[in-house]
Coordinates of C-alpha atoms in Angstrom, one line a residue:
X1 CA -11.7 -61.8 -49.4
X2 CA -15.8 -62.4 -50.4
X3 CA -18.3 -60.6 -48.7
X4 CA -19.8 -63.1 -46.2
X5 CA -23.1 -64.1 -46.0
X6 CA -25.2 -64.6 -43.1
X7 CA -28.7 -64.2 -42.7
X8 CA -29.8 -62.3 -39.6
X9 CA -33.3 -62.1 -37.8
X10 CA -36.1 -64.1 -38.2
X11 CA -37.3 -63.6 -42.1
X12 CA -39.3 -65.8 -44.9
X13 CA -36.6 -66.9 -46.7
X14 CA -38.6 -69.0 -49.1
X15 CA -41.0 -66.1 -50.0
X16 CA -38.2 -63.6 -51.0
X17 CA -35.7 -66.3 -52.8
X18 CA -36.9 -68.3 -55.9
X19 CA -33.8 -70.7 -55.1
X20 CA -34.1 -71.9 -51.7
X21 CA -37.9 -72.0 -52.8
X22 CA -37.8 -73.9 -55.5
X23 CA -35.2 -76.1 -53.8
X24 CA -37.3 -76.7 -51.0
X25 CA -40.9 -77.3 -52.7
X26 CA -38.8 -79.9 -54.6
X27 CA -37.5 -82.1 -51.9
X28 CA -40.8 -81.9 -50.2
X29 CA -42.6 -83.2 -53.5
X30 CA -39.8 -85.8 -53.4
X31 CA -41.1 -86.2 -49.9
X32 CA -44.6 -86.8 -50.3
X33 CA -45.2 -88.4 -53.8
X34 CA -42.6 -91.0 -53.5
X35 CA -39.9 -89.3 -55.8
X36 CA -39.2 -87.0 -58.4
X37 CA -40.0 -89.0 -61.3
X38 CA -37.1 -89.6 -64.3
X39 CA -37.1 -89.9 -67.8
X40 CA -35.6 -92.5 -69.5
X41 CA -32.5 -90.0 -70.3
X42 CA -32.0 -88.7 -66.6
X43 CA -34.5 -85.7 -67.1
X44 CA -37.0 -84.9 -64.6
X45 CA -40.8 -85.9 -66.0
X46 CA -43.0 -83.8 -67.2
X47 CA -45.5 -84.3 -64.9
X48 CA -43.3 -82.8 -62.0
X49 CA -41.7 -79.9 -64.7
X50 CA -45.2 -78.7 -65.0
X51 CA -45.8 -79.0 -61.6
X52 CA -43.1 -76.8 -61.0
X53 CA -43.6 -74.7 -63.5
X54 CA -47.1 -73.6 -61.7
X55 CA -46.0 -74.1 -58.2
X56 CA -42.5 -72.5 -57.8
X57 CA -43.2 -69.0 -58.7
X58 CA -40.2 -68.0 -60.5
X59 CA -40.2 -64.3 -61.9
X60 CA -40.0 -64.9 -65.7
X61 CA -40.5 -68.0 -65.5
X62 CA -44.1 -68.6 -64.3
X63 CA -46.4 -71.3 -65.8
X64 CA -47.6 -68.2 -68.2
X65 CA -44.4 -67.4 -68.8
X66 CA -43.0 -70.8 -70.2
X67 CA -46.3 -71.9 -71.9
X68 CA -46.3 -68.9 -74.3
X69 CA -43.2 -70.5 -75.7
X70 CA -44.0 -74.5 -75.8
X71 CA -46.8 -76.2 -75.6
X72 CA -45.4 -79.2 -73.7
X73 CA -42.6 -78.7 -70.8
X74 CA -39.7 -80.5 -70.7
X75 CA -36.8 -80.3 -68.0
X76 CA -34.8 -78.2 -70.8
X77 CA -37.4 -75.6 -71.0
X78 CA -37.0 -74.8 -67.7
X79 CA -33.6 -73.2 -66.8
X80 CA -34.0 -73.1 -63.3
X81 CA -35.1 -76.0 -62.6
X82 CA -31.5 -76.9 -64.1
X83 CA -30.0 -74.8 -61.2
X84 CA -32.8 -76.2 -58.2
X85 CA -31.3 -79.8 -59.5
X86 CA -27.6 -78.9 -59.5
X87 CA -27.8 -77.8 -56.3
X88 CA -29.9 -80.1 -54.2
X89 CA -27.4 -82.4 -55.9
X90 CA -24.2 -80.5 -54.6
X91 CA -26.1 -80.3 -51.5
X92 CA -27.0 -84.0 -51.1
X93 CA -30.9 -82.7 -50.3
X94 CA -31.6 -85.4 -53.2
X95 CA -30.5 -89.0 -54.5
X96 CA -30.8 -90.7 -57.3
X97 CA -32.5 -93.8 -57.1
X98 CA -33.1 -95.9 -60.5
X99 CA -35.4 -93.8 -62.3
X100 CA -36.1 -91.4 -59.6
X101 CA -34.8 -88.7 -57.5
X102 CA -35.6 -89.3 -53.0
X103 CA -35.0 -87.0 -50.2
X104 CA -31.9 -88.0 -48.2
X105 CA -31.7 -87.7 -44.3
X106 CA -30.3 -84.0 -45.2
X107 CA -33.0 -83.1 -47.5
X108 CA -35.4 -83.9 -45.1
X109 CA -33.6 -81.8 -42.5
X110 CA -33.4 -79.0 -45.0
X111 CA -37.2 -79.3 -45.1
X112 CA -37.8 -78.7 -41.4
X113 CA -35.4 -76.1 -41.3
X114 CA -34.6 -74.4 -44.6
X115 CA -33.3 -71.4 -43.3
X116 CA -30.6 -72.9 -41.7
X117 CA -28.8 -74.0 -45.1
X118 CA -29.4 -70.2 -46.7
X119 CA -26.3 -68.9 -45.8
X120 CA -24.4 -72.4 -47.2
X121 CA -26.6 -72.1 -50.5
X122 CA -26.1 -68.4 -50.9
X123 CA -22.6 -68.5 -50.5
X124 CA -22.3 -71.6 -53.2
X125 CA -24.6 -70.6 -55.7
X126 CA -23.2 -66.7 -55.7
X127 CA -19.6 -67.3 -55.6
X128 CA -18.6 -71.1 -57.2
X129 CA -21.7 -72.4 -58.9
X130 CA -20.6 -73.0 -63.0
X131 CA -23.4 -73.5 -64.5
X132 CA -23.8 -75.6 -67.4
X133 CA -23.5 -72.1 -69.8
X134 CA -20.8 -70.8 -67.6
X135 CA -16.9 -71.1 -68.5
X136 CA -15.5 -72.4 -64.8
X137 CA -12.9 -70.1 -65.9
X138 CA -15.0 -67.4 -66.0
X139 CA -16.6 -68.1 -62.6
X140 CA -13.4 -67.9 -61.4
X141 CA -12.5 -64.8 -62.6
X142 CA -15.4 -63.0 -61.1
X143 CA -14.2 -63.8 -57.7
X144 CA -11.8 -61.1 -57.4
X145 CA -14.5 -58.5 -58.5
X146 CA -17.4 -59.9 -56.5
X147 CA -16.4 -57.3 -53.5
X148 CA -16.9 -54.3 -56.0
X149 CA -19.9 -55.9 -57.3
X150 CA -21.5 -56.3 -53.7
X151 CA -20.6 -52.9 -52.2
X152 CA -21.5 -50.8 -55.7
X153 CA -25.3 -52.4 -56.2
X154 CA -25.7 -52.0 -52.4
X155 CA -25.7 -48.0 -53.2
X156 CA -27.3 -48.2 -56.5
X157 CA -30.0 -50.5 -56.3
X158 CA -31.2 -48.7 -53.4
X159 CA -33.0 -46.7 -55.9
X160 CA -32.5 -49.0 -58.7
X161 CA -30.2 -49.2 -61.4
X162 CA -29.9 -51.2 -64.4
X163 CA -26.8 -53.5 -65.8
X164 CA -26.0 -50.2 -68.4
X165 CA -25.4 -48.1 -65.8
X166 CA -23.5 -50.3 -64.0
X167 CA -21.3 -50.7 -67.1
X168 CA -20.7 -47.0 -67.6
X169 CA -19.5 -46.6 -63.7
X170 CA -17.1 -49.8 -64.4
X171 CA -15.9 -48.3 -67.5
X172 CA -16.3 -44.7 -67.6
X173 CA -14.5 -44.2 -71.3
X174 CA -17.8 -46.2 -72.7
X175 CA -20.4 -43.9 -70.5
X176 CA -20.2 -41.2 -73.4
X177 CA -21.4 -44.0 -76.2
X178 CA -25.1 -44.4 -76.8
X179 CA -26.7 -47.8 -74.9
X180 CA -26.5 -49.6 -78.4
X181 CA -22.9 -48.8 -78.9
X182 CA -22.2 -49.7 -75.6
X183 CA -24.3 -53.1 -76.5
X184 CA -22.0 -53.7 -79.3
X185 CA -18.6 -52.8 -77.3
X186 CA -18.9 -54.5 -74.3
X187 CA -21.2 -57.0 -75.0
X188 CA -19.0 -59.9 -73.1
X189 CA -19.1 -57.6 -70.0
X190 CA -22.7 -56.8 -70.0
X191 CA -23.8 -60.2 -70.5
X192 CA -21.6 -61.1 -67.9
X193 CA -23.5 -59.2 -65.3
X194 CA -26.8 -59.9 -66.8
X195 CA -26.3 -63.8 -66.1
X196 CA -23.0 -63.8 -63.9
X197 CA -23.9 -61.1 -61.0
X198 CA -27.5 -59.7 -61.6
X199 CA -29.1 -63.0 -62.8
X200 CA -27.7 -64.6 -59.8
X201 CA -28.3 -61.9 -57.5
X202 CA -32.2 -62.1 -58.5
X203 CA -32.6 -65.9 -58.2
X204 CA -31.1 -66.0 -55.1
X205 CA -33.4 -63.1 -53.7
X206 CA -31.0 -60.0 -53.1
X207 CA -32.7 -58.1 -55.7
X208 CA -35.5 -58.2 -57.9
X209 CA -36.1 -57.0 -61.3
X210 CA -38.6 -54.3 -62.0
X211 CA -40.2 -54.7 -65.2
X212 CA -43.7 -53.7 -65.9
X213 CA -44.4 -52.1 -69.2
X214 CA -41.0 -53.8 -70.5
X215 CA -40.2 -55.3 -74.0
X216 CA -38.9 -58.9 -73.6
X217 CA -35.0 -57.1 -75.2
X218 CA -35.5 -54.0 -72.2
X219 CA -33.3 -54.7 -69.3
X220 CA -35.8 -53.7 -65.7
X221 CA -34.5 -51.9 -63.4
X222 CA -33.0 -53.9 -60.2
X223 CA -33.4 -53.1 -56.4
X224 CA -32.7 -54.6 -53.7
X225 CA -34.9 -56.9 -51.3
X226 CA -35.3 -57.0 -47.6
X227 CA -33.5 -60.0 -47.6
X228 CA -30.0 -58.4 -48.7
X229 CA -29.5 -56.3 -45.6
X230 CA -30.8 -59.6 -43.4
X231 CA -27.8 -61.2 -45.0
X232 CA -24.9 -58.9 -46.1
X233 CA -23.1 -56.6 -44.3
X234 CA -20.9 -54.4 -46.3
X235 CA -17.9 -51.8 -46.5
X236 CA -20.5 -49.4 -48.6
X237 CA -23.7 -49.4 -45.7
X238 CA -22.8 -46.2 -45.0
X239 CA -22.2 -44.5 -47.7
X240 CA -24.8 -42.0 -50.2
X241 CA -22.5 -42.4 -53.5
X242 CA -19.6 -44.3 -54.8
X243 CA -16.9 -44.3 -57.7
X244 CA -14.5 -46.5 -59.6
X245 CA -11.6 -45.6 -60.1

């Protein structure tokens, strides 16, 4: 059974998720400049991509962050606007109207009350969103371990902990290897929790990546925000340590 989630008390939900924020400055520039404009492949323009790029505040992907690698934006150089798009679309937040995207009756509900649809977009994005690098196979499979996932971060990002030492509790044979070893043995499994639990984790707000003084190839060190105790209540609250056995 997955961990439910269901926010709790009266936080900012758009100032501690990137998702639901990026989501919801989205449908309200839908709202207000007549549409998200559409290229004439189906991308969003670039005068909204770099409108979002400065506005939505996404860690890594800042308007610094993205113009140190192209000089121009384009909806492809901007992975998370990919995932803001899939899901107001899943969602119905957004339409699709000839060569632009409108709010919907929904959307504009959303917009008056995002914090109502948190739990609904949390619970999508964490647990059955494929995106379009994801093997729905693989999504899938992650489903049974999501419970370990949850309850093991919720004692180890309390200080922080990175995806290598989550690996080496999951697999204690590999904890004796060197990081780069490790790297090169299980490199499916940590880039599995990179993108699959901890990528996800982050966008949605749960946790947050600490990275100051950090190569591009170092992995931070992730912790958890106020908002993941305002929306998960788990086996592990009470507990200092745990193991895998």
């Amino acid at each position: 059974m997955l961990p439910e989630i269901k926010l709790q008390g009266d936080i900012d939900v758009a100032a501690l998720s990137p998702l639901l924020r990026g989501m919801l400055l989205s449908v309200a520039y839908a709202d207000g400049e007549g549409g998200i404009g559409l290229t004439a492949t189906g991308a969003m323009n670039r005068k909204f991509v770099h409108w979002a790029a400065v506005h939505f505040l996404w860690p890594g992907f800042t308007a610094e962050d993205l113009y140190s690698m192209n000089k121009v934006l384009n909806e492809s150089d901007m992975p998370p606007l990919w995932v803001v798009r899939d899901m107001t679309r899943h969602l119905k937040l957004l339409r699709r109207k000839k060569d632009v995207l409108l709010p919907t009756r929904r959307g504009r509900e959303f917009l008056v009350n995002p914090q109502a649809f948190f739990d609904l977009i949390a619970t999508d994005y964490l647990y059955s969103y494929v995106h379009e690098t994801d093997r729905e196979e693989e999504v899938r499979a992650r489903l049974r371990w999501w419970r370990l996932f949850l309850n093991l971060l919720n004692i180890k990002a309390r200080e922080g902990c990175t995806p290598m030492e989550v690996v080496k509790i999951l697999y204690p044979d590999l904890a004796p290897l060197s990081d780069t070893e490790i790297t090169l043995e299980a490199w499916e499994l940590k880039s599995d929790l990179q993108y699959g639990v901890f990528r996800r984790l982050c966008w949605l707000g749960l946790l947050y990546e600490a990275r100051e003084g950090l190569t591009l190839l170092q992995d931070g060190s992730f912790h958890k925000t106020r908002l993941w105790a305002a929306c998960l209540q788990l086996e592990s609250d009470t507990q200092s340590d745990i193991g895998v056995h």
